[in-house]
PDB file of C-alpha atoms in Angstrom:
ATOM      1  CA  GLY J   1      -5.032  -9.425  -6.504  1.00 42.00           C
ATOM      2  CA  GLN J   2      -5.760 -13.027  -6.005  1.00 45.00           C
ATOM      3  CA  GLN J   3      -3.760 -15.367  -8.126  1.00 45.00           C
ATOM      4  CA  HIS J   4      -6.031 -18.125  -9.291  1.00 44.00           C
ATOM      5  CA  VAL J   5      -4.324 -21.061 -10.959  1.00 40.00           C
ATOM      6  CA  GLN J   6      -5.382 -24.606 -11.454  1.00 43.00           C
ATOM      7  CA  HIS J   7      -3.436 -27.259  -9.637  1.00 44.00           C
ATOM      8  CA  SER J   8      -0.251 -25.798  -8.134  1.00 42.00           C
ATOM      9  CA  GLY J   9      -0.236 -22.569 -10.101  1.00 44.00           C
ATOM     10  CA  PRO J  10       0.319 -18.954  -8.966  1.00 43.00           C
ATOM     11  CA  HIS J  11      -2.285 -15.954  -8.115  1.00 44.00           C
ATOM     12  CA  THR J  12       4.865  -6.933  24.212  1.00 41.00           C
ATOM     13  CA  PRO J  13       8.228  -6.330  23.728  1.00 42.00           C
ATOM     14  CA  LEU J  14      10.221  -7.364  26.785  1.00 38.00           C
ATOM     15  CA  GLN J  15      11.075  -4.458  29.006  1.00 43.00           C
ATOM     16  CA  HIS J  16      14.699  -4.191  30.115  1.00 42.00           C
ATOM     17  CA  SER J  17      15.130  -3.033  33.685  1.00 40.00           C
ATOM     18  CA  HIS J  18      18.066  -0.967  34.849  1.00 41.00           C
ATOM     19  CA  TYR J  19      19.267  -1.963  38.251  1.00 38.00           C
ATOM     20  CA  ALA J  20      20.851   0.507  40.619  1.00 40.00           C
ATOM     21  CA  SER J  21      24.106  -0.448  42.218  1.00 40.00           C
ATOM     22  CA  SER J  22      23.619  -2.135  45.555  1.00 40.00           C
ATOM     23  CA  HIS J  23      26.543  -0.328  47.117  1.00 41.00           C
ATOM     24  CA  ILE J  24      27.966   3.195  47.256  1.00 40.00           C
ATOM     25  CA  HIS J  25      31.595   3.831  46.453  1.00 45.00           C
ATOM     26  CA  VAL J  26      33.498   5.842  49.048  1.00 41.00           C
ATOM     27  CA  HIS J  27      36.390   7.813  47.609  1.00 44.00           C
ATOM     28  CA  THR J  28      39.321   8.548  49.880  1.00 42.00           C
ATOM     29  CA  GLN J  29      41.069  11.564  48.449  1.00 45.00           C
ATOM     30  CA  PRO J  30      44.429  13.043  49.271  1.00 44.00           C
ATOM     31  CA  GLN J  31      44.191  16.215  51.265  1.00 46.00           C
ATOM     32  CA  GLY J  32      43.822  19.327  49.186  1.00 42.00           C
ATOM     33  CA  GLN J  33      43.475  17.400  45.878  1.00 46.00           C
ATOM     34  CA  ALA J  34      40.475  16.848  43.676  1.00 43.00           C
ATOM     35  CA  SER J  35      39.668  13.339  42.722  1.00 42.00           C
ATOM     36  CA  GLY J  36      40.025  12.546  39.029  1.00 42.00           C
ATOM     37  CA  HIS J  37      38.612   9.048  39.409  1.00 43.00           C
ATOM     38  CA  THR J  38      35.491   8.160  37.439  1.00 41.00           C
ATOM     39  CA  HIS J  39      33.542   4.946  37.108  1.00 43.00           C
ATOM     40  CA  ALA J  40      32.988   3.110  33.838  1.00 43.00           C
ATOM     41  CA  LYS J  41      29.335   3.147  32.785  1.00 43.00           C
ATOM     42  CA  HIS J  42      27.398  -0.033  32.196  1.00 43.00           C
ATOM     43  CA  PRO J  43      26.351  -0.326  28.542  1.00 43.00           C
ATOM     44  CA  THR J  44      22.696  -0.378  29.503  1.00 42.00           C
ATOM     45  CA  GLN J  45      22.927   2.849  31.534  1.00 43.00           C
ATOM     46  CA  ARG J  46      22.102   5.774  29.323  1.00 42.00           C
ATOM     47  CA  HIS J  47      22.719   8.513  31.957  1.00 43.00           C
ATOM     48  CA  SER J  48      26.054  10.247  32.325  1.00 43.00           C
ATOM     49  CA  GLN J  49      27.723   9.908  35.667  1.00 43.00           C
ATOM     50  CA  GLN J  50      29.238  13.044  37.199  1.00 46.00           C
ATOM     51  CA  PRO J  51      32.718  12.707  38.758  1.00 43.00           C
ATOM     52  CA  PRO J  52      32.875  13.330  42.517  1.00 43.00           C
ATOM     53  CA  ALA J  53      33.433  16.894  43.650  1.00 44.00           C
ATOM     54  CA  ALA J  54      36.902  17.864  44.899  1.00 43.00           C
ATOM     55  CA  SER J  55      37.268  17.394  48.632  1.00 42.00           C
ATOM     56  CA  SER J  56      38.135  20.361  50.807  1.00 44.00           C
ATOM     57  CA  ALA J  57      38.582  18.164  53.838  1.00 45.00           C
ATOM     58  CA  GLN J  58      41.406  19.108  56.165  1.00 45.00           C
ATOM     59  CA  PRO J  59      42.832  16.891  58.862  1.00 45.00           C
ATOM     60  CA  GLY J  60      40.163  16.389  61.480  1.00 45.00           C
ATOM     61  CA  SER J  61      37.392  17.745  59.271  1.00 44.00           C
ATOM     62  CA  GLY J  62      35.510  14.421  59.023  1.00 45.00           C
ATOM     63  CA  PRO J  63      35.187  11.613  56.509  1.00 45.00           C
ATOM     64  CA  PRO J  64      35.483  12.287  52.767  1.00 47.00           C
ATOM     65  CA  GLN J  65      32.289  13.059  50.816  1.00 51.00           C
ATOM     66  CA  GLN J  66      30.342  10.180  49.321  1.00 50.00           C
ATOM     67  CA  GLN J  67      29.277  10.181  45.650  1.00 54.00           C
ATOM     68  CA  GLN J  68      25.507  10.108  45.256  1.00 53.00           C
ATOM     69  CA  PRO J  69      24.027   7.327  43.098  1.00 52.00           C
ATOM     70  CA  ALA J  70      23.248   8.559  39.591  1.00 53.00           C
ATOM     71  CA  ALA J  71      19.643   8.867  38.484  1.00 52.00           C
ATOM     72  CA  HIS J  72      18.574   6.014  36.238  1.00 57.00           C
ATOM     73  CA  HIS J  73      16.506   6.155  33.054  1.00 60.00           C
ATOM     74  CA  ASN J  74      13.052   4.656  33.509  1.00 68.00           C
ATOM     75  CA  PRO J  75      11.631   3.092  30.310  1.00 68.00           C
ATOM     76  CA  LYS J  76       8.115   3.217  31.777  1.00 66.00           C
ATOM     77  CA  HIS J  77       8.338   6.992  32.052  1.00 64.00           C
ATOM     78  CA  ALA J  78       9.573   7.271  28.447  1.00 61.00           C
ATOM     79  CA  HIS J  79       6.730   5.045  27.240  1.00 63.00           C
ATOM     80  CA  ALA J  80       4.151   7.086  29.138  1.00 60.00           C
ATOM     81  CA  LYS J  81       5.612  10.283  27.706  1.00 60.00           C
ATOM     82  CA  ALA J  82       5.377   8.875  24.191  1.00 52.00           C
ATOM     83  CA  ASN J  83       1.763   7.886  24.798  1.00 56.00           C
ATOM     84  CA  ARG J  84       0.915  11.369  26.006  1.00 59.00           C
ATOM     85  CA  LYS J  85       2.561  12.838  22.925  1.00 56.00           C
ATOM     86  CA  GLY J  86       0.586  10.484  20.667  1.00 52.00           C
ATOM     87  CA  GLU J  87      -2.669  11.408  22.383  1.00 60.00           C
ATOM     88  CA  ALA J  88      -1.865  15.099  22.003  1.00 58.00           C
ATOM     89  CA  GLU J  89      -1.224  14.570  18.278  1.00 63.00           C
ATOM     90  CA  SER J  90      -4.472  12.688  17.758  1.00 64.00           C
ATOM     91  CA  ASN J  91      -6.431  15.362  19.640  1.00 73.00           C
ATOM     92  CA  ARG J  92      -5.060  18.280  17.626  1.00 80.00           C
ATOM     93  CA  PHE J  93      -8.222  18.429  15.538  1.00 83.00           C
ATOM     94  CA  ALA J  94     -10.677  17.575  18.328  1.00 81.00           C
ATOM     95  CA  ASN J  95     -12.153  21.078  18.584  1.00 81.00           C
ATOM     96  CA  VAL J  96     -11.276  22.368  15.129  1.00 86.00           C
ATOM     97  CA  GLN J  97     -13.932  23.595  12.717  1.00 89.00           C
ATOM     98  CA  LEU J  98     -13.376  22.793   9.049  1.00 90.00           C
ATOM     99  CA  GLU J  99     -13.781  26.461   8.160  1.00 90.00           C
ATOM    100  CA  GLU J 100     -10.664  27.213  10.233  1.00 90.00           C
ATOM    101  CA  LEU J 101      -8.601  25.081   7.830  1.00 90.00           C
ATOM    102  CA  GLU J 102      -9.703  26.845   4.672  1.00 92.00           C
ATOM    103  CA  GLY J 103      -6.699  27.370   2.414  1.00 92.00           C
ATOM    104  CA  THR J 104      -4.644  24.645   4.118  1.00 92.00           C
ATOM    105  CA  ILE J 105      -6.696  21.519   3.427  1.00 93.00           C
ATOM    106  CA  PHE J 106      -4.184  20.120   0.914  1.00 94.00           C
ATOM    107  CA  ASP J 107      -1.477  20.031   3.609  1.00 94.00           C
ATOM    108  CA  VAL J 108      -3.889  18.654   6.201  1.00 94.00           C
ATOM    109  CA  CYS J 109      -4.667  15.756   3.838  1.00 93.00           C
ATOM    110  CA  LYS J 110      -1.071  14.536   4.132  1.00 93.00           C
ATOM    111  CA  ASP J 111      -1.139  14.470   7.927  1.00 93.00           C
ATOM    112  CA  GLN J 112      -2.268  11.207   9.520  1.00 93.00           C
ATOM    113  CA  HIS J 113      -4.634  12.808  12.022  1.00 94.00           C
ATOM    114  CA  GLY J 114      -5.640  15.607   9.674  1.00 93.00           C
ATOM    115  CA  CYS J 115      -6.601  13.068   7.017  1.00 94.00           C
ATOM    116  CA  ARG J 116      -8.830  11.236   9.501  1.00 94.00           C
ATOM    117  CA  PHE J 117     -10.432  14.518  10.517  1.00 94.00           C
ATOM    118  CA  LEU J 118     -11.268  15.339   6.892  1.00 95.00           C
ATOM    119  CA  GLN J 119     -12.618  11.858   6.212  1.00 95.00           C
ATOM    120  CA  LYS J 120     -14.956  12.239   9.180  1.00 94.00           C
ATOM    121  CA  LYS J 121     -16.198  15.528   7.749  1.00 94.00           C
ATOM    122  CA  LEU J 122     -16.932  13.806   4.439  1.00 95.00           C
ATOM    123  CA  GLU J 123     -18.784  10.999   6.212  1.00 95.00           C
ATOM    124  CA  ASP J 124     -20.945  13.570   8.014  1.00 93.00           C
ATOM    125  CA  GLY J 125     -22.341  14.417   4.578  1.00 90.00           C
ATOM    126  CA  GLN J 126     -22.650  18.186   4.849  1.00 93.00           C
ATOM    127  CA  GLU J 127     -22.653  19.420   1.276  1.00 94.00           C
ATOM    128  CA  ASN J 128     -20.755  22.617   2.057  1.00 95.00           C
ATOM    129  CA  HIS J 129     -17.971  20.610   3.737  1.00 95.00           C
ATOM    130  CA  VAL J 130     -17.720  18.189   0.821  1.00 96.00           C
ATOM    131  CA  SER J 131     -17.545  21.119  -1.596  1.00 96.00           C
ATOM    132  CA  MET J 132     -14.864  22.886   0.439  1.00 96.00           C
ATOM    133  CA  ILE J 133     -12.650  19.792   0.565  1.00 96.00           C
ATOM    134  CA  PHE J 134     -13.267  19.027  -3.118  1.00 97.00           C
ATOM    135  CA  LYS J 135     -12.341  22.546  -4.195  1.00 97.00           C
ATOM    136  CA  GLU J 136      -8.992  22.515  -2.411  1.00 96.00           C
ATOM    137  CA  VAL J 137      -7.864  18.976  -3.280  1.00 97.00           C
ATOM    138  CA  LEU J 138      -8.948  18.799  -6.947  1.00 97.00           C
ATOM    139  CA  PRO J 139      -5.804  20.532  -8.315  1.00 97.00           C
ATOM    140  CA  HIS J 140      -3.635  18.092  -6.338  1.00 97.00           C
ATOM    141  CA  PHE J 141      -5.687  14.919  -6.646  1.00 98.00           C
ATOM    142  CA  SER J 142      -3.070  12.891  -8.572  1.00 97.00           C
ATOM    143  CA  SER J 143      -0.322  13.561  -6.032  1.00 97.00           C
ATOM    144  CA  LEU J 144      -2.640  12.868  -3.119  1.00 97.00           C
ATOM    145  CA  MET J 145      -3.561   9.497  -4.606  1.00 98.00           C
ATOM    146  CA  THR J 146       0.060   8.370  -4.130  1.00 98.00           C
ATOM    147  CA  ASP J 147       0.435   9.848  -0.632  1.00 97.00           C
ATOM    148  CA  PRO J 148       0.478   7.354   2.290  1.00 96.00           C
ATOM    149  CA  PHE J 149      -2.330   9.254   4.024  1.00 96.00           C
ATOM    150  CA  GLY J 150      -3.796  11.394   1.268  1.00 97.00           C
ATOM    151  CA  ASN J 151      -4.871   8.375  -0.779  1.00 97.00           C
ATOM    152  CA  TYR J 152      -7.434   7.493   1.893  1.00 97.00           C
ATOM    153  CA  LEU J 153      -8.927  10.971   1.664  1.00 97.00           C
ATOM    154  CA  CYS J 154      -9.150  10.572  -2.128  1.00 98.00           C
ATOM    155  CA  GLN J 155     -10.992   7.285  -1.762  1.00 97.00           C
ATOM    156  CA  LYS J 156     -13.425   8.784   0.740  1.00 97.00           C
ATOM    157  CA  LEU J 157     -14.064  11.826  -1.444  1.00 97.00           C
ATOM    158  CA  LEU J 158     -14.866   9.588  -4.436  1.00 97.00           C
ATOM    159  CA  GLU J 159     -17.548   7.954  -2.284  1.00 96.00           C
ATOM    160  CA  HIS J 160     -19.207  11.145  -1.089  1.00 96.00           C
ATOM    161  CA  CYS J 161     -18.791  13.635  -3.922  1.00 97.00           C
ATOM    162  CA  SER J 162     -21.490  14.432  -6.483  1.00 96.00           C
ATOM    163  CA  GLU J 163     -21.622  12.993 -10.016  1.00 96.00           C
ATOM    164  CA  SER J 164     -20.396  16.273 -11.447  1.00 97.00           C
ATOM    165  CA  GLN J 165     -17.508  16.427  -8.988  1.00 97.00           C
ATOM    166  CA  ARG J 166     -16.554  12.804  -9.714  1.00 98.00           C
ATOM    167  CA  THR J 167     -16.462  13.527 -13.430  1.00 98.00           C
ATOM    168  CA  GLN J 168     -14.118  16.450 -12.783  1.00 98.00           C
ATOM    169  CA  ILE J 169     -11.868  14.270 -10.619  1.00 98.00           C
ATOM    170  CA  VAL J 170     -11.620  11.538 -13.258  1.00 98.00           C
ATOM    171  CA  ALA J 171     -10.770  14.095 -15.941  1.00 98.00           C
ATOM    172  CA  SER J 172      -8.107  15.762 -13.804  1.00 98.00           C
ATOM    173  CA  VAL J 173      -6.390  12.462 -12.942  1.00 98.00           C
ATOM    174  CA  ALA J 174      -6.562  10.879 -16.421  1.00 98.00           C
ATOM    175  CA  PRO J 175      -3.185  12.202 -17.696  1.00 98.00           C
ATOM    176  CA  ASP J 176      -1.420  10.692 -14.667  1.00 98.00           C
ATOM    177  CA  LEU J 177      -3.564   7.585 -14.276  1.00 98.00           C
ATOM    178  CA  VAL J 178      -0.972   5.038 -15.472  1.00 98.00           C
ATOM    179  CA  ASN J 179       1.778   6.346 -13.198  1.00 98.00           C
ATOM    180  CA  VAL J 180      -0.602   6.520 -10.251  1.00 98.00           C
ATOM    181  CA  SER J 181      -1.684   2.915 -10.948  1.00 98.00           C
ATOM    182  CA  LEU J 182       1.938   1.745 -10.680  1.00 98.00           C
ATOM    183  CA  ASN J 183       2.297   3.242  -7.196  1.00 98.00           C
ATOM    184  CA  MET J 184       1.714   1.100  -4.096  1.00 98.00           C
ATOM    185  CA  HIS J 185      -0.690   3.693  -2.628  1.00 98.00           C
ATOM    186  CA  GLY J 186      -2.011   4.994  -5.918  1.00 98.00           C
ATOM    187  CA  THR J 187      -3.213   1.592  -7.113  1.00 98.00           C
ATOM    188  CA  ARG J 188      -5.711   1.454  -4.229  1.00 98.00           C
ATOM    189  CA  ALA J 189      -7.070   4.900  -5.031  1.00 98.00           C
ATOM    190  CA  VAL J 190      -7.398   4.069  -8.746  1.00 98.00           C
ATOM    191  CA  GLN J 191      -9.261   0.848  -7.939  1.00 98.00           C
ATOM    192  CA  LYS J 192     -11.628   2.851  -5.744  1.00 98.00           C
ATOM    193  CA  MET J 193     -12.128   5.283  -8.594  1.00 98.00           C
ATOM    194  CA  ILE J 194     -13.037   2.432 -10.956  1.00 98.00           C
ATOM    195  CA  GLU J 195     -15.504   1.094  -8.378  1.00 97.00           C
ATOM    196  CA  SER J 196     -17.175   4.500  -8.138  1.00 97.00           C
ATOM    197  CA  LEU J 197     -17.618   5.099 -11.889  1.00 97.00           C
ATOM    198  CA  SER J 198     -21.292   5.625 -12.652  1.00 92.00           C
ATOM    199  CA  LYS J 199     -21.458   7.466 -15.975  1.00 97.00           C
ATOM    200  CA  GLN J 200     -20.258   6.332 -19.390  1.00 97.00           C
ATOM    201  CA  GLU J 201     -18.379   9.602 -19.760  1.00 98.00           C
ATOM    202  CA  GLN J 202     -16.279   8.703 -16.730  1.00 98.00           C
ATOM    203  CA  ILE J 203     -15.705   5.141 -17.983  1.00 98.00           C
ATOM    204  CA  ASP J 204     -14.612   6.348 -21.402  1.00 98.00           C
ATOM    205  CA  THR J 205     -12.087   8.699 -19.797  1.00 98.00           C
ATOM    206  CA  ILE J 206     -10.565   5.827 -17.811  1.00 98.00           C
ATOM    207  CA  ILE J 207     -10.426   3.550 -20.876  1.00 98.00           C
ATOM    208  CA  ASP J 208      -8.681   6.194 -22.965  1.00 98.00           C
ATOM    209  CA  ALA J 209      -6.143   6.771 -20.178  1.00 98.00           C
ATOM    210  CA  LEU J 210      -5.268   3.068 -19.818  1.00 98.00           C
ATOM    211  CA  ARG J 211      -5.680   1.770 -23.373  1.00 97.00           C
ATOM    212  CA  GLU J 212      -2.045   2.094 -24.519  1.00 97.00           C
ATOM    213  CA  CYS J 213      -0.496   0.666 -21.352  1.00 98.00           C
ATOM    214  CA  VAL J 214      -2.567  -2.442 -20.619  1.00 98.00           C
ATOM    215  CA  VAL J 215       0.276  -4.973 -20.972  1.00 98.00           C
ATOM    216  CA  MET J 216       2.691  -2.879 -18.906  1.00 98.00           C
ATOM    217  CA  LEU J 217       0.108  -2.568 -16.137  1.00 98.00           C
ATOM    218  CA  ILE J 218      -0.683  -6.295 -16.234  1.00 98.00           C
ATOM    219  CA  ARG J 219       2.996  -7.152 -15.721  1.00 98.00           C
ATOM    220  CA  ASP J 220       3.387  -4.735 -12.802  1.00 98.00           C
ATOM    221  CA  LEU J 221       3.042  -5.704  -9.135  1.00 98.00           C
ATOM    222  CA  ASN J 222       0.616  -2.839  -8.448  1.00 98.00           C
ATOM    223  CA  GLY J 223      -0.755  -2.074 -11.882  1.00 98.00           C
ATOM    224  CA  ASN J 224      -2.168  -5.555 -12.500  1.00 98.00           C
ATOM    225  CA  HIS J 225      -4.766  -4.980  -9.780  1.00 98.00           C
ATOM    226  CA  VAL J 226      -6.113  -1.970 -11.692  1.00 98.00           C
ATOM    227  CA  ILE J 227      -6.687  -4.113 -14.799  1.00 98.00           C
ATOM    228  CA  GLN J 228      -8.321  -6.825 -12.708  1.00 98.00           C
ATOM    229  CA  LYS J 229     -10.607  -4.202 -11.166  1.00 98.00           C
ATOM    230  CA  CYS J 230     -11.666  -3.122 -14.658  1.00 98.00           C
ATOM    231  CA  LEU J 231     -12.431  -6.754 -15.534  1.00 98.00           C
ATOM    232  CA  SER J 232     -14.597  -7.209 -12.455  1.00 98.00           C
ATOM    233  CA  ARG J 233     -16.436  -3.861 -12.530  1.00 98.00           C
ATOM    234  CA  LEU J 234     -16.872  -2.923 -16.186  1.00 98.00           C
ATOM    235  CA  ASN J 235     -19.020  -4.749 -18.711  1.00 97.00           C
ATOM    236  CA  GLY J 236     -17.703  -6.762 -21.629  1.00 97.00           C
ATOM    237  CA  LYS J 237     -18.038  -3.962 -24.141  1.00 97.00           C
ATOM    238  CA  ASN J 238     -16.115  -1.506 -21.986  1.00 98.00           C
ATOM    239  CA  ASN J 239     -13.429  -4.120 -21.287  1.00 98.00           C
ATOM    240  CA  GLN J 240     -12.785  -4.943 -24.940  1.00 98.00           C
ATOM    241  CA  PHE J 241      -9.649  -2.766 -24.914  1.00 98.00           C
ATOM    242  CA  ILE J 242      -8.136  -5.213 -22.419  1.00 98.00           C
ATOM    243  CA  TYR J 243      -8.930  -8.290 -24.519  1.00 98.00           C
ATOM    244  CA  ASP J 244      -7.505  -6.688 -27.645  1.00 98.00           C
ATOM    245  CA  SER J 245      -4.242  -5.869 -25.850  1.00 98.00           C
ATOM    246  CA  VAL J 246      -3.923  -9.308 -24.228  1.00 98.00           C
ATOM    247  CA  ALA J 247      -4.632 -11.142 -27.477  1.00 98.00           C
ATOM    248  CA  ALA J 248      -2.062  -9.033 -29.324  1.00 98.00           C
ATOM    249  CA  SER J 249       0.600  -9.693 -26.664  1.00 98.00           C
ATOM    250  CA  CYS J 250      -0.404 -13.203 -25.625  1.00 97.00           C
ATOM    251  CA  THR J 251       3.115 -14.522 -24.957  1.00 97.00           C
ATOM    252  CA  ASP J 252       4.256 -11.438 -23.026  1.00 98.00           C
ATOM    253  CA  VAL J 253       1.227 -11.704 -20.758  1.00 98.00           C
ATOM    254  CA  ALA J 254       0.854 -15.481 -20.349  1.00 98.00           C
ATOM    255  CA  THR J 255       4.553 -16.104 -19.571  1.00 98.00           C
ATOM    256  CA  HIS J 256       4.741 -13.493 -16.819  1.00 98.00           C
ATOM    257  CA  ARG J 257       4.331 -14.097 -13.096  1.00 97.00           C
ATOM    258  CA  HIS J 258       1.471 -11.611 -12.764  1.00 97.00           C
ATOM    259  CA  GLY J 259       0.378 -11.812 -16.363  1.00 98.00           C
ATOM    260  CA  CYS J 260      -0.553 -15.494 -16.272  1.00 97.00           C
ATOM    261  CA  CYS J 261      -2.940 -14.788 -13.399  1.00 98.00           C
ATOM    262  CA  VAL J 262      -4.536 -11.807 -15.137  1.00 98.00           C
ATOM    263  CA  PHE J 263      -4.896 -13.915 -18.287  1.00 98.00           C
ATOM    264  CA  GLN J 264      -6.980 -16.395 -16.325  1.00 98.00           C
ATOM    265  CA  ARG J 265      -9.127 -13.582 -14.916  1.00 98.00           C
ATOM    266  CA  CYS J 266      -9.658 -12.377 -18.486  1.00 98.00           C
ATOM    267  CA  ILE J 267     -11.060 -15.813 -19.344  1.00 98.00           C
ATOM    268  CA  ASP J 268     -13.290 -15.751 -16.263  1.00 97.00           C
ATOM    269  CA  TYR J 269     -14.939 -12.408 -17.140  1.00 98.00           C
ATOM    270  CA  ALA J 270     -14.989 -12.813 -20.924  1.00 98.00           C
ATOM    271  CA  THR J 271     -18.053 -12.910 -23.105  1.00 97.00           C
ATOM    272  CA  GLY J 272     -18.300 -15.874 -25.462  1.00 96.00           C
ATOM    273  CA  THR J 273     -16.680 -13.915 -28.280  1.00 97.00           C
ATOM    274  CA  GLN J 274     -13.900 -12.600 -26.061  1.00 98.00           C
ATOM    275  CA  LYS J 275     -13.185 -16.059 -24.666  1.00 97.00           C
ATOM    276  CA  MET J 276     -12.803 -17.490 -28.158  1.00 97.00           C
ATOM    277  CA  GLN J 277     -10.538 -14.551 -29.043  1.00 97.00           C
ATOM    278  CA  LEU J 278      -8.143 -15.565 -26.270  1.00 98.00           C
ATOM    279  CA  VAL J 279      -8.427 -19.325 -26.758  1.00 97.00           C
ATOM    280  CA  GLU J 280      -7.467 -19.020 -30.410  1.00 97.00           C
ATOM    281  CA  VAL J 281      -4.201 -17.245 -29.607  1.00 97.00           C
ATOM    282  CA  ILE J 282      -3.439 -19.741 -26.832  1.00 97.00           C
ATOM    283  CA  ILE J 283      -3.931 -22.640 -29.262  1.00 97.00           C
ATOM    284  CA  SER J 284      -1.631 -21.016 -31.810  1.00 96.00           C
ATOM    285  CA  LYS J 285       1.168 -20.730 -29.221  1.00 97.00           C
ATOM    286  CA  ALA J 286       0.317 -23.790 -27.128  1.00 96.00           C
ATOM    287  CA  LEU J 287       3.564 -25.734 -27.618  1.00 95.00           C
ATOM    288  CA  ALA J 288       5.741 -22.855 -26.428  1.00 96.00           C
ATOM    289  CA  LEU J 289       3.398 -21.834 -23.617  1.00 97.00           C
ATOM    290  CA  VAL J 290       3.056 -25.346 -22.180  1.00 95.00           C
ATOM    291  CA  GLN J 291       6.828 -25.443 -21.633  1.00 95.00           C
ATOM    292  CA  ASP J 292       6.956 -22.092 -19.838  1.00 96.00           C
ATOM    293  CA  PRO J 293       7.009 -21.886 -15.999  1.00 96.00           C
ATOM    294  CA  PHE J 294       3.967 -19.578 -16.060  1.00 97.00           C
ATOM    295  CA  GLY J 295       2.460 -20.098 -19.468  1.00 97.00           C
ATOM    296  CA  ASN J 296       1.710 -23.755 -18.776  1.00 97.00           C
ATOM    297  CA  TYR J 297      -0.866 -22.717 -16.179  1.00 97.00           C
ATOM    298  CA  VAL J 298      -2.791 -20.761 -18.797  1.00 97.00           C
ATOM    299  CA  VAL J 299      -2.847 -23.839 -21.056  1.00 97.00           C
ATOM    300  CA  GLN J 300      -4.082 -25.984 -18.163  1.00 96.00           C
ATOM    301  CA  TYR J 301      -6.776 -23.419 -17.425  1.00 97.00           C
ATOM    302  CA  ILE J 302      -8.132 -23.718 -20.963  1.00 97.00           C
ATOM    303  CA  LEU J 303      -8.148 -27.526 -20.738  1.00 96.00           C
ATOM    304  CA  ASP J 304      -9.951 -27.433 -17.392  1.00 96.00           C
ATOM    305  CA  LEU J 305     -12.834 -25.518 -18.975  1.00 96.00           C
ATOM    306  CA  ASN J 306     -13.842 -28.905 -20.470  1.00 96.00           C
ATOM    307  CA  VAL J 307     -15.101 -27.319 -23.662  1.00 96.00           C
ATOM    308  CA  PRO J 308     -14.358 -29.661 -26.594  1.00 96.00           C
ATOM    309  CA  ASP J 309     -14.194 -26.776 -29.059  1.00 95.00           C
ATOM    310  CA  TYR J 310     -11.300 -25.417 -26.994  1.00 96.00           C
ATOM    311  CA  SER J 311      -9.522 -28.540 -25.747  1.00 95.00           C
ATOM    312  CA  GLU J 312      -9.505 -30.696 -28.890  1.00 96.00           C
ATOM    313  CA  PRO J 313      -7.583 -28.294 -31.162  1.00 96.00           C
ATOM    314  CA  LEU J 314      -5.330 -27.467 -28.222  1.00 95.00           C
ATOM    315  CA  ILE J 315      -4.404 -31.112 -27.588  1.00 94.00           C
ATOM    316  CA  THR J 316      -3.564 -31.706 -31.247  1.00 95.00           C
ATOM    317  CA  LYS J 317      -0.765 -29.150 -30.894  1.00 94.00           C
ATOM    318  CA  PHE J 318       1.043 -31.629 -28.621  1.00 92.00           C
ATOM    319  CA  PHE J 319       0.962 -34.572 -31.024  1.00 91.00           C
ATOM    320  CA  GLY J 320       4.490 -35.652 -31.847  1.00 87.00           C
ATOM    321  CA  HIS J 321       5.876 -33.975 -28.736  1.00 86.00           C
ATOM    322  CA  ILE J 322       4.300 -36.046 -25.961  1.00 86.00           C
ATOM    323  CA  CYS J 323       7.469 -37.899 -24.915  1.00 88.00           C
ATOM    324  CA  GLY J 324       9.564 -34.732 -24.807  1.00 87.00           C
ATOM    325  CA  LEU J 325       6.964 -32.804 -22.866  1.00 88.00           C
ATOM    326  CA  SER J 326       6.483 -35.661 -20.409  1.00 89.00           C
ATOM    327  CA  VAL J 327      10.079 -35.596 -19.182  1.00 86.00           C
ATOM    328  CA  GLN J 328      10.264 -31.841 -18.654  1.00 84.00           C
TER     329      GLN J 328
END
């Protein structure tokens, strides 16, 4: 969410090379004894060095055996191996037919590459594929909305499903909508759901699910974006539940880091009646709000509207306190 406030207000890694030793150690061993001498390993060498084999040399049998240089780990080989593994993972669904995944689609949704595969199937627009995916994910839609990968599948399904299917999705998620909105992944899916609403029945279901928790959502890092999405996508009549909650909890909203920004967005999207509803409560609490680290930005926002009916009664609240306010 963008925090809009007047004036100064809120809303190739280097590759390490392993160098082989430039010389070979020659171990002179007593006759008939095994050497117990080992070399200390350099911290950057990840291989284990084998001790030299016991010498069976007898007098006149030739020089003692030389230890062979140990094999060194090659980061390039490890990187190439990792790349091959990643390519194999991404190609797991290359030749898979959706029908082969019937009964397992919920689990596939939570896999990074499986989720992409399913999204592609939705984008292809085949009605039978959309219906198959819808049928298997509907009972788990709330949990998928908070999944790091599944939430993207939910968003894509909301785009490509039918009106009837969307209505069923909204109804199934409604009991969990507040908790999903508070989640870092869920908030994106809920915002997408609000964007996709196209029938009053769906809108009413969302309003009823959020109505009692508006202030809590506004004050939450993730939840406030859901309320802002309602303000930007729904009409004034449908958003009245937000204005009623904000007006009733003016101080709790205006004096909060996220709340003061949402308060300003409320003013931006308000009808004339709704704007006056908020301005009146701001005027009644102006002296306290103007001294608050966040609330003062809401007061400034009202003044910057340059509407005499708003600013004149607001300014009168400061009479008798100008000197004190000026040195804060």
